[in-house]
Coordinates of C-alpha atoms and ligand atoms in Angstrom, one line a residue:
X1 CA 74.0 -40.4 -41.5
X2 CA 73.6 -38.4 -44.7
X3 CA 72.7 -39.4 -47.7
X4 CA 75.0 -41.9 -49.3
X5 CA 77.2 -41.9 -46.3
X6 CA 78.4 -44.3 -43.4
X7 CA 79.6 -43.5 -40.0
X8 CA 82.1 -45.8 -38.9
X9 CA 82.7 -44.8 -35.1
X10 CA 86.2 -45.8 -34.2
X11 CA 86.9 -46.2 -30.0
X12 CA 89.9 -43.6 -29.1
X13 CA 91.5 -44.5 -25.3
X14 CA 90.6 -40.3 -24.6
X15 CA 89.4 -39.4 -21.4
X16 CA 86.2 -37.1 -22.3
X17 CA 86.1 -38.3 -26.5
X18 CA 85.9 -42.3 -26.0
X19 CA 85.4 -42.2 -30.0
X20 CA 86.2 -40.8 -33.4
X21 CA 83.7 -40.6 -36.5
X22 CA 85.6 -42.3 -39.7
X23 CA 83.4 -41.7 -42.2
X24 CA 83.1 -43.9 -45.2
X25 CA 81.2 -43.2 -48.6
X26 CA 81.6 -45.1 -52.4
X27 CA 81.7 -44.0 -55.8
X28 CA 82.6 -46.1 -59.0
X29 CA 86.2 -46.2 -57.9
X30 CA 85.7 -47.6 -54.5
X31 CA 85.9 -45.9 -51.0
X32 CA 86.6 -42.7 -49.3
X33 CA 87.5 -42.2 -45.9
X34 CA 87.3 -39.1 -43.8
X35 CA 89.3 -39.6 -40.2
X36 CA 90.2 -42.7 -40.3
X37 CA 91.4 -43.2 -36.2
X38 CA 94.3 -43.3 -34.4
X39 CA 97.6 -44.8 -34.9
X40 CA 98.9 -48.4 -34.1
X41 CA 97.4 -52.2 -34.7
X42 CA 94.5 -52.0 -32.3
X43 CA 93.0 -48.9 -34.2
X44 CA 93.2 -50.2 -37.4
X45 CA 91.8 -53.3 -36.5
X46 CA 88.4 -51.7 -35.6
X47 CA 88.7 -50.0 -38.7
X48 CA 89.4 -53.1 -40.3
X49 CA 86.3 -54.1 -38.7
X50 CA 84.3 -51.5 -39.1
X51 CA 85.0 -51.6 -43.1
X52 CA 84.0 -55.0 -43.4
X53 CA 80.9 -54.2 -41.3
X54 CA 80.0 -51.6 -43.7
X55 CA 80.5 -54.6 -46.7
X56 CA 83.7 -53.4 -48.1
X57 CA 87.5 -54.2 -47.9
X58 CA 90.1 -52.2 -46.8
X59 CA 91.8 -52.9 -50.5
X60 CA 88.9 -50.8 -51.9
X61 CA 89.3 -47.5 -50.0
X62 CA 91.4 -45.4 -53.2
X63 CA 90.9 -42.0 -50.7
X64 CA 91.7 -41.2 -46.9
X65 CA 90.2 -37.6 -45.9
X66 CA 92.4 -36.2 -42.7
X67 CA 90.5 -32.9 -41.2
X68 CA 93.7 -31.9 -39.3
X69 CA 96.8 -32.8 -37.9
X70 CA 95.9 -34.4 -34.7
X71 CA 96.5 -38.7 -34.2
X72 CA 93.1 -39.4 -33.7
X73 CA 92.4 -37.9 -37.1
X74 CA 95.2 -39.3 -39.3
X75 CA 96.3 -42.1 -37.4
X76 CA 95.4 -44.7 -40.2
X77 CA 95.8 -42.5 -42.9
X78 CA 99.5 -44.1 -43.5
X79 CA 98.3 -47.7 -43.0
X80 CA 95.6 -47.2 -45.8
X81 CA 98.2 -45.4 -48.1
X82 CA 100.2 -48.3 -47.8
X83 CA 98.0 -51.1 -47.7
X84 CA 95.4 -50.0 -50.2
X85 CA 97.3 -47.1 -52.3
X86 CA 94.9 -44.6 -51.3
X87 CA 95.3 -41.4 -52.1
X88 CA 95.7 -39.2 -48.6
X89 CA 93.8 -35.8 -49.0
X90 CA 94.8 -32.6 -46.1
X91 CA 94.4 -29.2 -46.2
X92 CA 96.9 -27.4 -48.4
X93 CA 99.2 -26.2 -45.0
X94 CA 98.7 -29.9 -43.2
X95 CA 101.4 -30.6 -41.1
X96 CA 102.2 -33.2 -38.8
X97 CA 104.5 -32.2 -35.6
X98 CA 105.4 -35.5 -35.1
X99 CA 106.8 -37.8 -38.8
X100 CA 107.0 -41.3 -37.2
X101 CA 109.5 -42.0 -40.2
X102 CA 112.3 -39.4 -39.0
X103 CA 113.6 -42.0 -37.4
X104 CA 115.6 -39.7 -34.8
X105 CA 114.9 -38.5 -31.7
X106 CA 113.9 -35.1 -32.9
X107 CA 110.4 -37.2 -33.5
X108 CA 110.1 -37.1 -29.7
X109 CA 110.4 -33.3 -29.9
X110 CA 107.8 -33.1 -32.5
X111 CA 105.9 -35.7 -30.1
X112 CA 105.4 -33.0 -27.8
X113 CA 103.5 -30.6 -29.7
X114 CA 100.5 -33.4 -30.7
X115 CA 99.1 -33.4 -27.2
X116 CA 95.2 -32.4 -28.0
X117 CA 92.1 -31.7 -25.9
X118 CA 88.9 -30.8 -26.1
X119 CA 86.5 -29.1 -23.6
X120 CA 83.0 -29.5 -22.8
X121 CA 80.5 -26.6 -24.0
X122 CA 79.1 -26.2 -20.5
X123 CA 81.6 -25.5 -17.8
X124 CA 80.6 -27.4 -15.5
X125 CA 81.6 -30.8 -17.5
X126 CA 84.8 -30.0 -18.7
X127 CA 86.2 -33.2 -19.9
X128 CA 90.2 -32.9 -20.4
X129 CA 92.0 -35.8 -22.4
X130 CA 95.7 -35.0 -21.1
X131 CA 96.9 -36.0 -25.0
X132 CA 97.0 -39.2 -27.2
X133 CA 98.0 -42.7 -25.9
X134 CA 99.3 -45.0 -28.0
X135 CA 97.3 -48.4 -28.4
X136 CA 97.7 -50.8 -25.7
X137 CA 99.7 -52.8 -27.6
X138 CA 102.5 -50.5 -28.5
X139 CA 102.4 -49.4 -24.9
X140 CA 102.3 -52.5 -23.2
X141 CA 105.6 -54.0 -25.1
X142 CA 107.6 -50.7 -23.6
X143 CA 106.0 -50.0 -19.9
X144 CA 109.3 -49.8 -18.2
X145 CA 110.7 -46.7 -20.6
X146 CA 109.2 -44.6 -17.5
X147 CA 110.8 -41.0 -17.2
X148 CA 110.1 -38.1 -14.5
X149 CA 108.6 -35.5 -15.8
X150 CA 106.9 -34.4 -12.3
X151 CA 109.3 -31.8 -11.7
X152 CA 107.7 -28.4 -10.2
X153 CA 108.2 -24.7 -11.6
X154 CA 111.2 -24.4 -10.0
X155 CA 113.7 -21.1 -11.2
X156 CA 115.4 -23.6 -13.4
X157 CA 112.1 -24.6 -15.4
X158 CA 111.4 -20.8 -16.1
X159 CA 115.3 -20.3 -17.0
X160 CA 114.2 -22.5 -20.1
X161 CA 110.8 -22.4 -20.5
X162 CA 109.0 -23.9 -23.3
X163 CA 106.4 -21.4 -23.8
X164 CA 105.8 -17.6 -24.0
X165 CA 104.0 -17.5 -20.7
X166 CA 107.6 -19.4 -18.5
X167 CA 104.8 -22.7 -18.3
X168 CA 105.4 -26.2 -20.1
X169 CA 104.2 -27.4 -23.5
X170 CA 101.1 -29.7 -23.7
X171 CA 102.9 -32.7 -24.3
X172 CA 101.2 -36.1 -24.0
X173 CA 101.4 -38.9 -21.5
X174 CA 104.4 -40.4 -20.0
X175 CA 103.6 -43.6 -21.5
X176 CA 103.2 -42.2 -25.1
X177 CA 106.9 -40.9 -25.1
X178 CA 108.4 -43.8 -23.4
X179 CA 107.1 -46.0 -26.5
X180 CA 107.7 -43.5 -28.9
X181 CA 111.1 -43.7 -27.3
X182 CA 111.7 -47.8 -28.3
X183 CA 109.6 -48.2 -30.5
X184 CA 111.9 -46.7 -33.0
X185 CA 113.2 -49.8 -35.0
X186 CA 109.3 -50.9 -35.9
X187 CA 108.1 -47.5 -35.8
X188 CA 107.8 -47.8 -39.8
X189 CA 105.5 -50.4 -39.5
X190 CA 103.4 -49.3 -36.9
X191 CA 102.7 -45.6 -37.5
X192 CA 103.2 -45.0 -41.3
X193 CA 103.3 -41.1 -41.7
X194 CA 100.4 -39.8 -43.0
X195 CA 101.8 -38.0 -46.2
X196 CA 99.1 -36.6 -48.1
X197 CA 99.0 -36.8 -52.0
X198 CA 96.5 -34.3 -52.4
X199 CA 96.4 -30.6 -51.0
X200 CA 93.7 -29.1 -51.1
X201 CA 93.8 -25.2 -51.7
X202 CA 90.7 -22.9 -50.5
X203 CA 87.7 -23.7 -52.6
X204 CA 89.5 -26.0 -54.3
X205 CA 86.7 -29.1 -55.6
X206 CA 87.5 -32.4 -55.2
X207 CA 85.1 -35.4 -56.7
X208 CA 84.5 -38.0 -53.4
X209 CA 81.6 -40.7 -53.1
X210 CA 79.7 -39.4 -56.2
X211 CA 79.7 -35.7 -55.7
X212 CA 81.8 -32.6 -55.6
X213 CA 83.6 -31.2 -52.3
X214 CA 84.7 -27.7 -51.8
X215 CA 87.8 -27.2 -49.8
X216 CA 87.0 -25.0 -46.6
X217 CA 89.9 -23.8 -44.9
X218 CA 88.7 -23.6 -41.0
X219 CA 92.3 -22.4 -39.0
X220 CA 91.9 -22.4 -35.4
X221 CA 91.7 -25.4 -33.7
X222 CA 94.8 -26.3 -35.4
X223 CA 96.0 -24.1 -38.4
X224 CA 95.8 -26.7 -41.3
X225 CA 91.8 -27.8 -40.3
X226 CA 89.9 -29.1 -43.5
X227 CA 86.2 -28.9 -43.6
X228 CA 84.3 -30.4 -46.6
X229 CA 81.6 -29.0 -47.7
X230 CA 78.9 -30.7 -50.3
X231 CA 76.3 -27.9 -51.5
X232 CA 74.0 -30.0 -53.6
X233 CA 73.5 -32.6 -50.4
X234 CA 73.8 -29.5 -47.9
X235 CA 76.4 -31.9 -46.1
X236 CA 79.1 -30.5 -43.9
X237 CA 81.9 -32.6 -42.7
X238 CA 83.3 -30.5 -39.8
X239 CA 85.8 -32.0 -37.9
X240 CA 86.8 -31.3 -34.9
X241 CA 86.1 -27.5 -35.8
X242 CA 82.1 -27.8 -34.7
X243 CA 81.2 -30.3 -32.4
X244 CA 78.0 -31.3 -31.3
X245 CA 78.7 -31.0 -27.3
X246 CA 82.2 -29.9 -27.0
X247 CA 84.6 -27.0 -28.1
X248 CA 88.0 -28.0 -29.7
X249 CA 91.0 -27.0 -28.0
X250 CA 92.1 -23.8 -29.1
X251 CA 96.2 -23.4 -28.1
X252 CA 97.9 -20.5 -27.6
X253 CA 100.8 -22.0 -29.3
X254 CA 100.1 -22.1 -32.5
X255 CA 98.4 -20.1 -35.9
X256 CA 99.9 -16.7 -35.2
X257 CA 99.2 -13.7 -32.3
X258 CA 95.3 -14.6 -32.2
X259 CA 94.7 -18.2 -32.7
X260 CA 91.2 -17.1 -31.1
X261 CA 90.4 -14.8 -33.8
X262 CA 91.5 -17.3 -36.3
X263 CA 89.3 -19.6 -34.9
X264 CA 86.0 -17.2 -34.9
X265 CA 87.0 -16.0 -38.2
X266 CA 86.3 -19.9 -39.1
X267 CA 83.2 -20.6 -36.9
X268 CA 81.6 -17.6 -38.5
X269 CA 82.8 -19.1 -42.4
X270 CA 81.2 -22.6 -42.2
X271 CA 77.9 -20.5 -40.5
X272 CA 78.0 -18.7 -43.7
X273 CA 77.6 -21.6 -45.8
X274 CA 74.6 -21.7 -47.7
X275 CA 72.1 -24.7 -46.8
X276 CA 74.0 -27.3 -44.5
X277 CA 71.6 -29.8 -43.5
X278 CA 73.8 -32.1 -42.2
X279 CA 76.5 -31.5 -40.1
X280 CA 79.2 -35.0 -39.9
X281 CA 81.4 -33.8 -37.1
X282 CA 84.7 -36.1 -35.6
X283 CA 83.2 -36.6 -32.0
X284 CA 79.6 -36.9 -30.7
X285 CA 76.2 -37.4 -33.0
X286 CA 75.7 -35.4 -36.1
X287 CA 73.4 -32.1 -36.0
X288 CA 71.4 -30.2 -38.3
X289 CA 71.4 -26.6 -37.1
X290 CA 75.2 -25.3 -37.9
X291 CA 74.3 -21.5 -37.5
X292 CA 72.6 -22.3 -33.7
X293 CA 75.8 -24.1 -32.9
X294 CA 78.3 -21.9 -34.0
X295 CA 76.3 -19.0 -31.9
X296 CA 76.5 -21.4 -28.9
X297 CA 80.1 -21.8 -29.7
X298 CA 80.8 -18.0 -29.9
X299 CA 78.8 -17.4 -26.4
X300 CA 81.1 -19.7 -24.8
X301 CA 84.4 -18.3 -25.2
X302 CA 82.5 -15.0 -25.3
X303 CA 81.5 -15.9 -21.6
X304 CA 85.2 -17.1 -20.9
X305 CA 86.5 -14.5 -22.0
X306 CA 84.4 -11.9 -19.6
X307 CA 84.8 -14.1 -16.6
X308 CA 89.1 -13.8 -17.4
X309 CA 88.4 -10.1 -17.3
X310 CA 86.5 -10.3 -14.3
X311 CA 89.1 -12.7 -12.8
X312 CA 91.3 -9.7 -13.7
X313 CA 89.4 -7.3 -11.9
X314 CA 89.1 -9.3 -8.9
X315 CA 93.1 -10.2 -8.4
X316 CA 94.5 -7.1 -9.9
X317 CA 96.9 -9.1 -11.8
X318 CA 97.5 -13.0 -12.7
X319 CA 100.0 -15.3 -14.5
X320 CA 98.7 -17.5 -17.4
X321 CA 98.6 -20.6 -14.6
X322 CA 97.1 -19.0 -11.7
X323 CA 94.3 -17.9 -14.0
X324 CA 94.0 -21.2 -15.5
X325 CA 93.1 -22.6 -12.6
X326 CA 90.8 -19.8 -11.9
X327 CA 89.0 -20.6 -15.4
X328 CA 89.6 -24.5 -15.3
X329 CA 88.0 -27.3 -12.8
X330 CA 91.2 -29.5 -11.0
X331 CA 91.1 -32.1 -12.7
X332 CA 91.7 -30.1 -16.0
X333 CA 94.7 -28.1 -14.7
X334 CA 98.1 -28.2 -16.2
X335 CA 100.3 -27.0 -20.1
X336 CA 96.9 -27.3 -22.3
X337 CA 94.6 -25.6 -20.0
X338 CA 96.9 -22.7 -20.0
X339 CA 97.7 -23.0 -23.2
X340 CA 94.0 -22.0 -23.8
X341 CA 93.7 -19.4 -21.4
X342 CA 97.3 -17.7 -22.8
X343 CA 95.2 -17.3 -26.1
X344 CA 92.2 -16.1 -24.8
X345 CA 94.3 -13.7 -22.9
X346 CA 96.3 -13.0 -26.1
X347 CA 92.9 -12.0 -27.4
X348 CA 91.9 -9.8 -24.6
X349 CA 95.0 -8.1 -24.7
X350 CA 94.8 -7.3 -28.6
X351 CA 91.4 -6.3 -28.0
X352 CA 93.0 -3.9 -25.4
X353 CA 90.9 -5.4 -22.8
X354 CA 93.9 -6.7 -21.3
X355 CA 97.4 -5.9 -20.5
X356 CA 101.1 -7.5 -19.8
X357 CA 104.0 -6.9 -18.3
X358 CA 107.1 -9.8 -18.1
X359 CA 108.1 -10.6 -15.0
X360 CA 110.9 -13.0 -13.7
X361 CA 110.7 -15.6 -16.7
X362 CA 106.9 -15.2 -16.8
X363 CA 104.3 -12.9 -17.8
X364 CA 101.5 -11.3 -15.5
X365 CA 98.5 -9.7 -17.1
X366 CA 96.8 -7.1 -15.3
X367 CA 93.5 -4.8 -16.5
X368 CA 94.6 -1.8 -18.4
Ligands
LIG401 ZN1 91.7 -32.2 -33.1
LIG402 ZN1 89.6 -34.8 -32.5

């Protein structure tokens, strides 16, 4: 897809993804991979697949790239550590909510917080993957660890709520915590954490598949995203922070008062870079034109965030879920939509576009 480099498309179990782009490139010491899928045995065997496809062994990969701290990024990062000795290379701030090796149950907290989505760039195909299933495998050995979680916003819910805005956490499927939950005595074996061996600051150069990377520091979609950028092949490997057809999830939840900003502040850094002719993003097809893209990117959150103000206008005044719905088809509603639209409120509202006023356990925001 770029000179000297492999795409080894991984399938992901993601309403709206379907894949993830490992890709793989060599050097004298063997191979490097960037994203290498998600956790579990039916992941890694495509990889395992996909490696020998591409005519080398798993034994010979001495580097594992993760992008960022979501499953379908790192997911085999701890199997190749393990199995090949590789070296596992993150952004400086990487962070992983959920360390399968805890061992306790406060992993099933952490659980919570690595539900992911991603929405389509057009509005009218917004695809919503609800948050990370396990492989079948793991799954299927644990079906009946079934809990209710279908409770309503009853007064007790916002008594405790979970987020700033009285609604729940994104928190992934049913089925994902239910293994989580017995899985514990393998859990070792089958989700290795991904602990990186290398952090890489900003700018920092590291020497991958026979040419120098530079360290890009992209916050936004998650705070510890890694971009890799190759000037003397004008090769970008983005990520999930610019994607061919689809935005990343930004959430309200994390990377400070404005994750919004953050993230704009990032789009508007990679644009900068001089001469990218190749764009290797996580999902979808790789591109050439990074600066179109990132303008295309900006004029959609640009128009999201005008129809939220006219939503404003129109109601008078709103809670982060009622105007979630408002911004979001059906079928997308629930903790990660309005976990998106509590930051691009958050961004209206420093932008004093916005205002907001608590209100019985929630917040309402209103037009200034
Ligand atoms: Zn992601
Ligand atoms: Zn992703």
């Amino acid at each position: 897809v770029a000179p000297g480099i492999l795409r080894l498309q991984l399938p992901i179990p993601l309403p709206g993804l379907k894949h993830v782009n490992c890709y793989a490139m060599e050097d004298e010491r063997g191979w490097t991979v960037v994203d290498p899928g998600l956790p579990g045995p039916v992941s890694f065997r495509s990889l395992h697949r996909r490696i020998h496809q591409a005519g080398f062994r798993v034994r010979d990969v001495h580097s594992v790239v993760v992008t960022h701290s979501h499953p379908d990024h790192f997911g085999g990062a701890g199997r190749l550590r393990e199995a090949a000795g590789a070296d596992v290379v993150t952004a400086a701030n990487f962070r992983v909510w959920w360390d399968p090796e805890d061992g306790d149950d406060t992993a099933l907290e952490g659980a919570d917080r690595v539900a992911h989505h991603e929405i389509d760039l057009d509005g009218d195909r917004e695809a919503l993957a609800e948050g990370v299933r396990l492989d079948p495998d793991v799954a299927h050995a644990h079906a009946h660890g079934d809990e209710d979680d279908s409770a309503g916003d009853d007064d007790a819910e916002l008594a405790e709520a979970e987020t700033p805005w009285g609604g729940k956490r994104p928190r992934p499927p049913r089925m994902m915590r239910a293994a989580l939950a017995v899985s514990r005595p393998f859990r070792r074996k089958l989700f290795p954490a991904p602990r990186p061996s290398i952090r890489l600051e900003e700018a920092q150069t590291i020497r991958l598949g026979r040419r120098e990377w530079v360290a890009v520091h992209t916050p936004g979609h998650t705070p510890d995203h890694l971009c890799l950028y190759d000037p003397e092949h004008e090769v970008l490997l983005s990520g999930d922070h610019v994607l061919p057809t689809i935005t990343p999830h930004i959430s309200g939840l994390d990377g400070g008062p404005d994750p919004l900003a953050n993230y704009v502040a990032s789009l508007d850094k990679v644009a900068g870079l001089p001469g990218v002719r190749y764009v290797l993003p996580a999902h979808g097809h790789p591109f050439g034109d990074l600066p179109d893209r990132v303008a295309a990117i900006h004029r959609h959150h640009d128009e999201r965030l005008d129809r939220l103000h006219q939503h404003l206008a129109d109601l008078g005044e709103g809670t982060v879920g009622e105007l979630s719905r408002r911004l979001f088809r059906p079928k997308a509603w629930g903790p990660m939509a309005e976990s998106e639209t509590y930051a691009h409120l958050e961004h209206l509202r420093l932008a004093c576009r916005a205002t907001r006023h608590p209100r019985r356990g929630t917040v309402v925001y209103s037009l200034p």
